Amino acid sequence: MKKGNVRCIFSILVCLLLGAKVYHMHAHQHDYSKEIETLLSRMTLEEKIGQMNQVNFDSLSDELLQQVENGEIGSFLNVTDPKVINILQKAAEKSKHKIPLIIARDVIHGYKTIFPVPLGQAASFEPAIAETGARIAAVEASEHGIKWTFAPMIDIARDARWGRIAESLGEDPFLSSLMGEAMVKGFQGRDLTAPTAIAACAKHFVGYGAAEGGRDYNSTSITPYALRNTYLVPFQKAIDAGVLTVMTSFNDNDGIPSSGNKYLLKEILRKEMRFSGLIVSDWNSVGEMITHGFAVDGKDAARLAASAGLNMEMNTGLYVKYLKRLVEEGRISISDIDASVRYILNVKFCLGLFDNRYLNISKESAIYSEKHLQAAREAAVKSAILLKNDNHTLPLREIRKIAIIGPMADAPYDQLGTWVFDGEPEHTVTPIGALRDYTEYKDIQFVYEPILRKSTDNDTVNFRKIRQTVETADAAIVFLGEESRLSGEAHSLSDINLIGYQSDLLREVKKVGKPVVTVIMAGRPLTIERDLPYTDALLYCFHPGTMGGPAIWDLLFGRANPSGKLPVTFVREVGQIPLYYNHNNTGRPAPDHAKTLYDKSGEKQSSVGDVSFYLDSGKEPLFPFGYGLSYSEFKYSGLSLSSKKIGMKGSLVISVTLKNTGNMDGTEVVQLYVRDRVGSIIRPVKELKGVQRVNLKAGESKVVRFVLSPDDLSFYGMDMIRKPEPGYYTVWVGGSSNTDLQETFLLE
Ligand code: BGC
């Protein structure tokens, strides 16, 4: 471990040892405390408040530079011109205390080289994919002066209507923790003082993904148990991984907006979760407390946020405007202000900004390097999920000519997905681009006719060209999905079928009678049940990024074997939402296929018992969490436990034999699930507790082992203390959450 990290971790440890009482004083104790305290003692109240002010950069002006020189601004977001950043830093160096600025930006799934959207990366179930993606994003972004990204977003997302599900790591706390932690490590790197290290930001604290009805920014009603057992889990992992910053969310939970929620920030985040980094608001979220009906005016909003323990305010300038007066009136304590400034200065010290604030502009650029592009291609390969493959339609073999149809085949901007401020469509390799430009695909004959230009097209005039396009080919590859603007922030949908005339297009293509392969690029799990009969194979790619094109052909032509698994449940109907694998049991769970039983019985009321399901869409999803096919077939057998009983200090080894019974080498994501049969509060019917990507040659088998400790089973029970509870547990191992291979053990 490098020096920068050791110092920061040391600081954090010291403050933890000093305990909860002095949570806002902890910077005294850490390694930079001397420097911080010296600075603090010399700073005026205005200068302190200036550090708490994050400003959206618009353009350079004398007035702005003067503000920086006066120490009125602690951070900018959205400036990416290294020359401008150096000018701003120069102004900061001219300020009385020479405190450097920290430059922030949303670098969510790549800076210039765009990786699959986070939901796609989560489908790889491989933390190294997320870590490498974040590292490369940091290398590229830091080249342009960005030292702080607002990522990872680790909101648990269980509603596909919510546009920001694309930016999430899915529905599961374990998987979100695994991938979120990897992203934190990737962004921040091994040495925080290295020029390529950028601060990560765990967001949005907290519960933002549980917006009522999946409508962005909407209220949430998360109970204290659900908060701790589900929504806080990935945040705790990010904190344990050393995330330097946390962002408060827009939503109100149970009537209290996060940016003014003192209990949430001071008691839960600082004390319970022991976070010792910097808390920043979301864009305007302090000011929006007025609109919520929580604050009277700007001054009141600033008071509520500052006394809740929110350290830096993004964009609205309410801190700068009102905090001084609030302190003078005795309504905000100076210790709250000092605590905030300590957290902020600590991040700046940790990142080495005091010693090294200027950018080396003449440095050779790593942006779009071959290494970065190859990593993005690998990530896109591992993020794609094969959902259907009848009659071994894929991989494409003995196909001389293909017909390529559909709006996503050559959509360089849209394939990048949401939250791409800096990615450039001219660098995107679309499926069509790959066929045109990549030597490995130069022998493939193809005819391309999009038929629909955009996914949203409402014009079927080109449908008449379908037959002639497909007839002369050996197979049709249909690229469907969502334009990137259909997902992401403020882009929620109430209808999540394939938009426009895409389903009709697929039907028409199928009528021609050639094998049909569908590739969907989207920001969310769409409701595609009605489309499945019209395609022989289906590859689902959450927007795959810069290198999506070659990655998709790698998979379709069998140069790579699909290995992605679903990080979210695919529902049949939007009305099934929320439907997630790790739900609680009702007292009246429905039997499997309850809808079919009901349909057959013809009875009115109690044909399958009075149980919990939808008469029209049953209780089963279309595809369960963790599901995904391969060109290989994997057989699980011989599940065994090292013991049928373990004590609270013991651990359990779970073994299973996995065999690749197919005739292609492949990778299987082996998943371990657990159910605590009886709890002081009801435990989910299944919970992911382990994943391993296992590579197997055709015909090869391996014993896969997981180690489970009582701590892995712990949760917040009735007494709100996190601990494992004794009793019987069921363990499953398999290739999805819908697996039967199970064993039981007792925790004593
Ligand atoms: C989003 C955040 C983002 C911020 C800054 C907000 O609208 O909710 O996730 O980091 O803007 O761009």
PDB file of C-alpha atoms in Angstrom, residues 417-652:
ATOM      1  CA  GLY A 417     -25.797   5.094 -22.701  1.00  0.00           C
ATOM      2  CA  THR A 418     -26.693   7.663 -20.114  1.00  0.00           C
ATOM      3  CA  TRP A 419     -24.332   9.957 -18.161  1.00  0.00           C
ATOM      4  CA  VAL A 420     -21.812  10.486 -20.855  1.00  0.00           C
ATOM      5  CA  PHE A 421     -20.614  14.074 -20.628  1.00  0.00           C
ATOM      6  CA  ASP A 422     -17.304  13.531 -22.291  1.00  0.00           C
ATOM      7  CA  GLY A 423     -17.562  10.399 -24.427  1.00  0.00           C
ATOM      8  CA  GLU A 424     -17.431  11.192 -28.120  1.00  0.00           C
ATOM      9  CA  PRO A 425     -19.678   9.361 -30.563  1.00  0.00           C
ATOM     10  CA  GLU A 426     -17.036   9.697 -33.271  1.00  0.00           C
ATOM     11  CA  HIS A 427     -14.913   7.288 -31.254  1.00  0.00           C
ATOM     12  CA  THR A 428     -17.706   4.752 -30.771  1.00  0.00           C
ATOM     13  CA  VAL A 429     -17.410   1.502 -32.653  1.00  0.00           C
ATOM     14  CA  THR A 430     -20.932   0.433 -33.517  1.00  0.00           C
ATOM     15  CA  PRO A 431     -21.767  -3.043 -34.809  1.00  0.00           C
ATOM     16  CA  ILE A 432     -21.817  -1.623 -38.339  1.00  0.00           C
ATOM     17  CA  GLY A 433     -18.584   0.283 -37.714  1.00  0.00           C
ATOM     18  CA  ALA A 434     -16.877  -2.902 -36.514  1.00  0.00           C
ATOM     19  CA  LEU A 435     -17.881  -4.801 -39.647  1.00  0.00           C
ATOM     20  CA  ARG A 436     -16.606  -1.987 -41.808  1.00  0.00           C
ATOM     21  CA  ASP A 437     -13.345  -1.289 -40.020  1.00  0.00           C
ATOM     22  CA  TYR A 438     -12.168  -4.295 -38.040  1.00  0.00           C
ATOM     23  CA  THR A 439      -9.908  -6.710 -39.865  1.00  0.00           C
ATOM     24  CA  GLU A 440     -11.200  -9.723 -37.958  1.00  0.00           C
ATOM     25  CA  TYR A 441     -14.656  -9.124 -39.408  1.00  0.00           C
ATOM     26  CA  LYS A 442     -13.664  -8.043 -42.879  1.00  0.00           C
ATOM     27  CA  ASP A 443     -14.786 -11.287 -44.538  1.00  0.00           C
ATOM     28  CA  ILE A 444     -18.332 -11.038 -43.306  1.00  0.00           C
ATOM     29  CA  GLN A 445     -20.799 -10.151 -45.990  1.00  0.00           C
ATOM     30  CA  PHE A 446     -23.637  -8.053 -44.795  1.00  0.00           C
ATOM     31  CA  VAL A 447     -26.471  -5.916 -45.956  1.00  0.00           C
ATOM     32  CA  TYR A 448     -27.620  -3.130 -43.654  1.00  0.00           C
ATOM     33  CA  GLU A 449     -31.018  -1.520 -43.671  1.00  0.00           C
ATOM     34  CA  PRO A 450     -32.090   0.030 -40.341  1.00  0.00           C
ATOM     35  CA  ILE A 451     -35.787   0.189 -41.358  1.00  0.00           C
ATOM     36  CA  LEU A 452     -36.394   2.284 -38.231  1.00  0.00           C
ATOM     37  CA  ARG A 453     -33.886   5.086 -37.909  1.00  0.00           C
ATOM     38  CA  LYS A 454     -34.460   5.680 -34.189  1.00  0.00           C
ATOM     39  CA  SER A 455     -35.948   3.444 -31.534  1.00  0.00           C
ATOM     40  CA  THR A 456     -38.701   6.017 -31.101  1.00  0.00           C
ATOM     41  CA  ASP A 457     -39.616   6.224 -34.806  1.00  0.00           C
ATOM     42  CA  ASN A 458     -43.299   6.258 -35.432  1.00  0.00           C
ATOM     43  CA  ASP A 459     -43.084   5.714 -39.123  1.00  0.00           C
ATOM     44  CA  THR A 460     -43.328   2.275 -40.688  1.00  0.00           C
ATOM     45  CA  VAL A 461     -42.811   3.435 -44.224  1.00  0.00           C
ATOM     46  CA  ASN A 462     -39.611   1.404 -44.610  1.00  0.00           C
ATOM     47  CA  PHE A 463     -41.189  -1.852 -43.484  1.00  0.00           C
ATOM     48  CA  ARG A 464     -41.717  -2.655 -47.150  1.00  0.00           C
ATOM     49  CA  LYS A 465     -37.945  -3.103 -47.492  1.00  0.00           C
ATOM     50  CA  ILE A 466     -37.725  -5.823 -44.862  1.00  0.00           C
ATOM     51  CA  ARG A 467     -38.379  -8.801 -47.100  1.00  0.00           C
ATOM     52  CA  GLN A 468     -35.943  -7.831 -49.799  1.00  0.00           C
ATOM     53  CA  THR A 469     -33.244  -7.117 -47.197  1.00  0.00           C
ATOM     54  CA  VAL A 470     -33.600 -10.345 -45.269  1.00  0.00           C
ATOM     55  CA  GLU A 471     -34.465 -12.724 -48.094  1.00  0.00           C
ATOM     56  CA  THR A 472     -31.016 -12.801 -49.625  1.00  0.00           C
ATOM     57  CA  ALA A 473     -29.257 -13.357 -46.286  1.00  0.00           C
ATOM     58  CA  ASP A 474     -28.700 -16.501 -44.221  1.00  0.00           C
ATOM     59  CA  ALA A 475     -29.740 -14.827 -40.968  1.00  0.00           C
ATOM     60  CA  ALA A 476     -31.152 -11.536 -39.747  1.00  0.00           C
ATOM     61  CA  ILE A 477     -29.537  -9.694 -36.857  1.00  0.00           C
ATOM     62  CA  VAL A 478     -31.935  -7.159 -35.403  1.00  0.00           C
ATOM     63  CA  PHE A 479     -30.541  -4.399 -33.194  1.00  0.00           C
ATOM     64  CA  LEU A 480     -33.236  -2.928 -30.977  1.00  0.00           C
ATOM     65  CA  GLY A 481     -33.413  -1.098 -27.677  1.00  0.00           C
ATOM     66  CA  GLU A 482     -33.532   2.353 -26.242  1.00  0.00           C
ATOM     67  CA  GLU A 483     -31.941   5.574 -27.289  1.00  0.00           C
ATOM     68  CA  SER A 484     -29.679   6.714 -24.507  1.00  0.00           C
ATOM     69  CA  ARG A 485     -31.973   9.601 -23.605  1.00  0.00           C
ATOM     70  CA  LEU A 486     -34.701   7.143 -22.604  1.00  0.00           C
ATOM     71  CA  SER A 487     -32.876   6.209 -19.426  1.00  0.00           C
ATOM     72  CA  GLY A 488     -30.850   8.133 -16.888  1.00  0.00           C
ATOM     73  CA  GLU A 489     -31.689  10.991 -14.582  1.00  0.00           C
ATOM     74  CA  ALA A 490     -35.229  12.366 -14.878  1.00  0.00           C
ATOM     75  CA  HIS A 491     -35.934   9.804 -17.618  1.00  0.00           C
ATOM     76  CA  SER A 492     -38.397   7.459 -16.049  1.00  0.00           C
ATOM     77  CA  LEU A 493     -40.969   5.550 -18.061  1.00  0.00           C
ATOM     78  CA  SER A 494     -44.321   4.059 -17.207  1.00  0.00           C
ATOM     79  CA  ASP A 495     -44.310   1.754 -20.240  1.00  0.00           C
ATOM     80  CA  ILE A 496     -41.147  -0.306 -20.570  1.00  0.00           C
ATOM     81  CA  ASN A 497     -41.988  -2.328 -23.647  1.00  0.00           C
ATOM     82  CA  LEU A 498     -39.713  -1.869 -26.635  1.00  0.00           C
ATOM     83  CA  ILE A 499     -40.564   1.647 -27.677  1.00  0.00           C
ATOM     84  CA  GLY A 500     -42.027   2.768 -31.001  1.00  0.00           C
ATOM     85  CA  TYR A 501     -42.495   0.188 -33.733  1.00  0.00           C
ATOM     86  CA  GLN A 502     -39.634  -2.066 -32.748  1.00  0.00           C
ATOM     87  CA  SER A 503     -41.767  -5.046 -31.726  1.00  0.00           C
ATOM     88  CA  ASP A 504     -43.637  -4.791 -35.028  1.00  0.00           C
ATOM     89  CA  LEU A 505     -40.336  -4.648 -36.853  1.00  0.00           C
ATOM     90  CA  LEU A 506     -39.186  -7.842 -35.190  1.00  0.00           C
ATOM     91  CA  ARG A 507     -42.393  -9.619 -36.144  1.00  0.00           C
ATOM     92  CA  GLU A 508     -42.045  -8.577 -39.749  1.00  0.00           C
ATOM     93  CA  VAL A 509     -38.464  -9.778 -39.897  1.00  0.00           C
ATOM     94  CA  LYS A 510     -39.448 -13.125 -38.431  1.00  0.00           C
ATOM     95  CA  LYS A 511     -42.094 -13.574 -41.116  1.00  0.00           C
ATOM     96  CA  VAL A 512     -39.391 -13.783 -43.776  1.00  0.00           C
ATOM     97  CA  GLY A 513     -38.454 -17.149 -42.341  1.00  0.00           C
ATOM     98  CA  LYS A 514     -34.711 -16.788 -41.769  1.00  0.00           C
ATOM     99  CA  PRO A 515     -33.076 -17.364 -38.381  1.00  0.00           C
ATOM    100  CA  VAL A 516     -33.470 -14.211 -36.321  1.00  0.00           C
ATOM    101  CA  VAL A 517     -31.008 -13.006 -33.711  1.00  0.00           C
ATOM    102  CA  THR A 518     -31.983  -9.986 -31.627  1.00  0.00           C
ATOM    103  CA  VAL A 519     -29.525  -7.762 -29.833  1.00  0.00           C
ATOM    104  CA  ILE A 520     -31.043  -5.291 -27.400  1.00  0.00           C
ATOM    105  CA  MET A 521     -29.079  -2.301 -26.167  1.00  0.00           C
ATOM    106  CA  ALA A 522     -30.961  -0.545 -23.396  1.00  0.00           C
ATOM    107  CA  GLY A 523     -30.595   1.280 -20.123  1.00  0.00           C
ATOM    108  CA  ARG A 524     -33.055  -0.867 -18.247  1.00  0.00           C
ATOM    109  CA  PRO A 525     -34.551  -4.347 -18.205  1.00  0.00           C
ATOM    110  CA  LEU A 526     -37.392  -3.946 -20.692  1.00  0.00           C
ATOM    111  CA  THR A 527     -40.557  -6.011 -20.706  1.00  0.00           C
ATOM    112  CA  ILE A 528     -39.783  -8.225 -23.676  1.00  0.00           C
ATOM    113  CA  GLU A 529     -41.986 -11.237 -23.112  1.00  0.00           C
ATOM    114  CA  ARG A 530     -44.140 -10.445 -26.118  1.00  0.00           C
ATOM    115  CA  ASP A 531     -41.055 -10.202 -28.339  1.00  0.00           C
ATOM    116  CA  LEU A 532     -39.411 -13.482 -27.423  1.00  0.00           C
ATOM    117  CA  PRO A 533     -41.442 -15.712 -29.769  1.00  0.00           C
ATOM    118  CA  TYR A 534     -40.197 -13.695 -32.729  1.00  0.00           C
ATOM    119  CA  THR A 535     -36.533 -14.261 -32.219  1.00  0.00           C
ATOM    120  CA  ASP A 536     -34.469 -17.437 -32.156  1.00  0.00           C
ATOM    121  CA  ALA A 537     -31.752 -15.915 -30.015  1.00  0.00           C
ATOM    122  CA  LEU A 538     -31.516 -12.855 -27.832  1.00  0.00           C
ATOM    123  CA  LEU A 539     -28.427 -11.113 -26.543  1.00  0.00           C
ATOM    124  CA  TYR A 540     -29.194  -8.382 -24.003  1.00  0.00           C
ATOM    125  CA  CYS A 541     -26.659  -5.600 -23.627  1.00  0.00           C
ATOM    126  CA  PHE A 542     -27.172  -2.740 -21.256  1.00  0.00           C
ATOM    127  CA  HIS A 543     -25.743   0.181 -23.262  1.00  0.00           C
ATOM    128  CA  PRO A 544     -22.303  -1.264 -23.963  1.00  0.00           C
ATOM    129  CA  GLY A 545     -20.175   1.847 -24.515  1.00  0.00           C
ATOM    130  CA  THR A 546     -17.418   2.774 -26.940  1.00  0.00           C
ATOM    131  CA  MET A 547     -16.474  -0.781 -27.896  1.00  0.00           C
ATOM    132  CA  GLY A 548     -19.937  -2.320 -27.960  1.00  0.00           C
ATOM    133  CA  GLY A 549     -19.778  -3.105 -31.678  1.00  0.00           C
ATOM    134  CA  PRO A 550     -16.790  -5.449 -31.796  1.00  0.00           C
ATOM    135  CA  ALA A 551     -17.757  -6.934 -28.419  1.00  0.00           C
ATOM    136  CA  ILE A 552     -21.145  -7.935 -29.785  1.00  0.00           C
ATOM    137  CA  TRP A 553     -19.661  -9.567 -32.874  1.00  0.00           C
ATOM    138  CA  ASP A 554     -17.091 -11.341 -30.693  1.00  0.00           C
ATOM    139  CA  LEU A 555     -20.063 -12.947 -28.977  1.00  0.00           C
ATOM    140  CA  LEU A 556     -22.314 -13.539 -31.966  1.00  0.00           C
ATOM    141  CA  PHE A 557     -19.527 -15.188 -33.977  1.00  0.00           C
ATOM    142  CA  GLY A 558     -18.280 -17.230 -31.025  1.00  0.00           C
ATOM    143  CA  ARG A 559     -14.886 -15.590 -30.634  1.00  0.00           C
ATOM    144  CA  ALA A 560     -16.105 -15.119 -27.057  1.00  0.00           C
ATOM    145  CA  ASN A 561     -18.644 -17.101 -25.070  1.00  0.00           C
ATOM    146  CA  PRO A 562     -21.405 -15.147 -23.280  1.00  0.00           C
ATOM    147  CA  SER A 563     -21.007 -15.145 -19.514  1.00  0.00           C
ATOM    148  CA  GLY A 564     -23.052 -12.193 -18.226  1.00  0.00           C
ATOM    149  CA  LYS A 565     -25.832 -12.740 -15.703  1.00  0.00           C
ATOM    150  CA  LEU A 566     -28.772 -10.546 -14.854  1.00  0.00           C
ATOM    151  CA  PRO A 567     -28.112  -8.032 -12.066  1.00  0.00           C
ATOM    152  CA  VAL A 568     -31.849  -7.325 -11.956  1.00  0.00           C
ATOM    153  CA  THR A 569     -35.021  -9.345 -12.299  1.00  0.00           C
ATOM    154  CA  PHE A 570     -36.738  -9.068 -15.681  1.00  0.00           C
ATOM    155  CA  VAL A 571     -40.466  -8.687 -15.112  1.00  0.00           C
ATOM    156  CA  ARG A 572     -43.139  -9.904 -17.509  1.00  0.00           C
ATOM    157  CA  GLU A 573     -45.360  -6.904 -17.058  1.00  0.00           C
ATOM    158  CA  VAL A 574     -44.636  -3.475 -15.693  1.00  0.00           C
ATOM    159  CA  GLY A 575     -47.457  -4.097 -13.190  1.00  0.00           C
ATOM    160  CA  GLN A 576     -45.350  -6.798 -11.481  1.00  0.00           C
ATOM    161  CA  ILE A 577     -42.906  -4.131 -10.280  1.00  0.00           C
ATOM    162  CA  PRO A 578     -41.439  -4.262  -7.704  1.00  0.00           C
ATOM    163  CA  LEU A 579     -40.411  -7.868  -8.195  1.00  0.00           C
ATOM    164  CA  TYR A 580     -37.004  -8.874  -6.922  1.00  0.00           C
ATOM    165  CA  TYR A 581     -35.568 -12.224  -5.988  1.00  0.00           C
ATOM    166  CA  ASN A 582     -34.666 -11.405  -2.387  1.00  0.00           C
ATOM    167  CA  HIS A 583     -38.120 -10.508  -1.145  1.00  0.00           C
ATOM    168  CA  ASN A 584     -39.736 -11.587   2.081  1.00  0.00           C
ATOM    169  CA  ASN A 585     -42.192 -14.430   2.161  1.00  0.00           C
ATOM    170  CA  THR A 586     -45.845 -13.661   2.606  1.00  0.00           C
ATOM    171  CA  GLY A 587     -47.903 -15.874   4.871  1.00  0.00           C
ATOM    172  CA  ARG A 588     -49.550 -17.073   1.689  1.00  0.00           C
ATOM    173  CA  PRO A 589     -46.902 -17.624  -0.939  1.00  0.00           C
ATOM    174  CA  ALA A 590     -48.201 -18.924  -4.250  1.00  0.00           C
ATOM    175  CA  PRO A 591     -47.074 -22.273  -5.609  1.00  0.00           C
ATOM    176  CA  ASP A 592     -44.931 -22.196  -8.737  1.00  0.00           C
ATOM    177  CA  HIS A 593     -46.935 -21.541 -11.869  1.00  0.00           C
ATOM    178  CA  ALA A 594     -49.943 -20.416  -9.860  1.00  0.00           C
ATOM    179  CA  LYS A 595     -51.321 -18.543 -12.844  1.00  0.00           C
ATOM    180  CA  THR A 596     -51.351 -21.680 -15.010  1.00  0.00           C
ATOM    181  CA  LEU A 597     -53.005 -23.656 -12.227  1.00  0.00           C
ATOM    182  CA  TYR A 598     -55.595 -20.942 -11.837  1.00  0.00           C
ATOM    183  CA  ASP A 599     -56.234 -20.669 -15.598  1.00  0.00           C
ATOM    184  CA  LYS A 600     -56.719 -24.431 -15.872  1.00  0.00           C
ATOM    185  CA  SER A 601     -58.971 -24.808 -12.870  1.00  0.00           C
ATOM    186  CA  GLY A 602     -61.644 -22.448 -14.113  1.00  0.00           C
ATOM    187  CA  GLU A 603     -62.697 -21.966 -10.504  1.00  0.00           C
ATOM    188  CA  LYS A 604     -63.388 -18.575  -9.076  1.00  0.00           C
ATOM    189  CA  GLN A 605     -61.913 -18.052  -5.677  1.00  0.00           C
ATOM    190  CA  SER A 606     -59.701 -20.653  -4.140  1.00  0.00           C
ATOM    191  CA  SER A 607     -58.563 -22.859  -6.987  1.00  0.00           C
ATOM    192  CA  VAL A 608     -54.927 -22.545  -5.949  1.00  0.00           C
ATOM    193  CA  GLY A 609     -55.662 -21.391  -2.438  1.00  0.00           C
ATOM    194  CA  ASP A 610     -55.915 -17.725  -1.568  1.00  0.00           C
ATOM    195  CA  VAL A 611     -52.317 -16.986  -2.343  1.00  0.00           C
ATOM    196  CA  SER A 612     -50.107 -14.129  -3.388  1.00  0.00           C
ATOM    197  CA  PHE A 613     -49.871 -13.780  -7.171  1.00  0.00           C
ATOM    198  CA  TYR A 614     -51.273 -11.808 -10.092  1.00  0.00           C
ATOM    199  CA  LEU A 615     -54.132 -13.495 -11.922  1.00  0.00           C
ATOM    200  CA  ASP A 616     -52.808 -12.170 -15.202  1.00  0.00           C
ATOM    201  CA  SER A 617     -49.050 -12.353 -14.829  1.00  0.00           C
ATOM    202  CA  GLY A 618     -48.484 -14.859 -12.045  1.00  0.00           C
ATOM    203  CA  LYS A 619     -45.675 -14.430  -9.580  1.00  0.00           C
ATOM    204  CA  GLU A 620     -42.708 -15.558 -11.656  1.00  0.00           C
ATOM    205  CA  PRO A 621     -40.516 -13.071 -13.458  1.00  0.00           C
ATOM    206  CA  LEU A 622     -39.656 -13.449 -17.108  1.00  0.00           C
ATOM    207  CA  PHE A 623     -36.007 -14.028 -16.199  1.00  0.00           C
ATOM    208  CA  PRO A 624     -34.760 -14.263 -12.639  1.00  0.00           C
ATOM    209  CA  PHE A 625     -31.875 -12.379 -11.071  1.00  0.00           C
ATOM    210  CA  GLY A 626     -28.581 -14.094 -11.830  1.00  0.00           C
ATOM    211  CA  TYR A 627     -29.840 -15.724 -15.034  1.00  0.00           C
ATOM    212  CA  GLY A 628     -27.826 -15.887 -18.233  1.00  0.00           C
ATOM    213  CA  LEU A 629     -27.004 -18.563 -20.818  1.00  0.00           C
ATOM    214  CA  SER A 630     -23.724 -19.574 -22.362  1.00  0.00           C
ATOM    215  CA  TYR A 631     -22.785 -21.468 -25.517  1.00  0.00           C
ATOM    216  CA  SER A 632     -21.504 -24.067 -23.075  1.00  0.00           C
ATOM    217  CA  GLU A 633     -23.739 -25.993 -20.719  1.00  0.00           C
ATOM    218  CA  PHE A 634     -22.909 -26.216 -17.068  1.00  0.00           C
ATOM    219  CA  LYS A 635     -23.921 -29.004 -14.785  1.00  0.00           C
ATOM    220  CA  TYR A 636     -23.862 -28.625 -11.012  1.00  0.00           C
ATOM    221  CA  SER A 637     -23.625 -31.680  -8.764  1.00  0.00           C
ATOM    222  CA  GLY A 638     -22.411 -32.924  -5.423  1.00  0.00           C
ATOM    223  CA  LEU A 639     -23.284 -29.937  -3.267  1.00  0.00           C
ATOM    224  CA  SER A 640     -21.728 -30.599   0.110  1.00  0.00           C
ATOM    225  CA  LEU A 641     -21.096 -28.742   3.343  1.00  0.00           C
ATOM    226  CA  SER A 642     -18.054 -29.157   5.546  1.00  0.00           C
ATOM    227  CA  SER A 643     -20.431 -29.567   8.459  1.00  0.00           C
ATOM    228  CA  LYS A 644     -24.133 -29.592   9.161  1.00  0.00           C
ATOM    229  CA  LYS A 645     -23.624 -27.445  12.221  1.00  0.00           C
ATOM    230  CA  ILE A 646     -21.458 -24.458  12.912  1.00  0.00           C
ATOM    231  CA  GLY A 647     -20.919 -22.332  15.972  1.00  0.00           C
ATOM    232  CA  MET A 648     -20.861 -18.555  16.096  1.00  0.00           C
ATOM    233  CA  LYS A 649     -17.087 -18.605  15.776  1.00  0.00           C
ATOM    234  CA  GLY A 650     -16.955 -21.289  13.122  1.00  0.00           C
ATOM    235  CA  SER A 651     -17.175 -21.223   9.375  1.00  0.00           C
ATOM    236  CA  LEU A 652     -18.590 -23.390   6.680  1.00  0.00           C
TER     237      LEU A 652
END
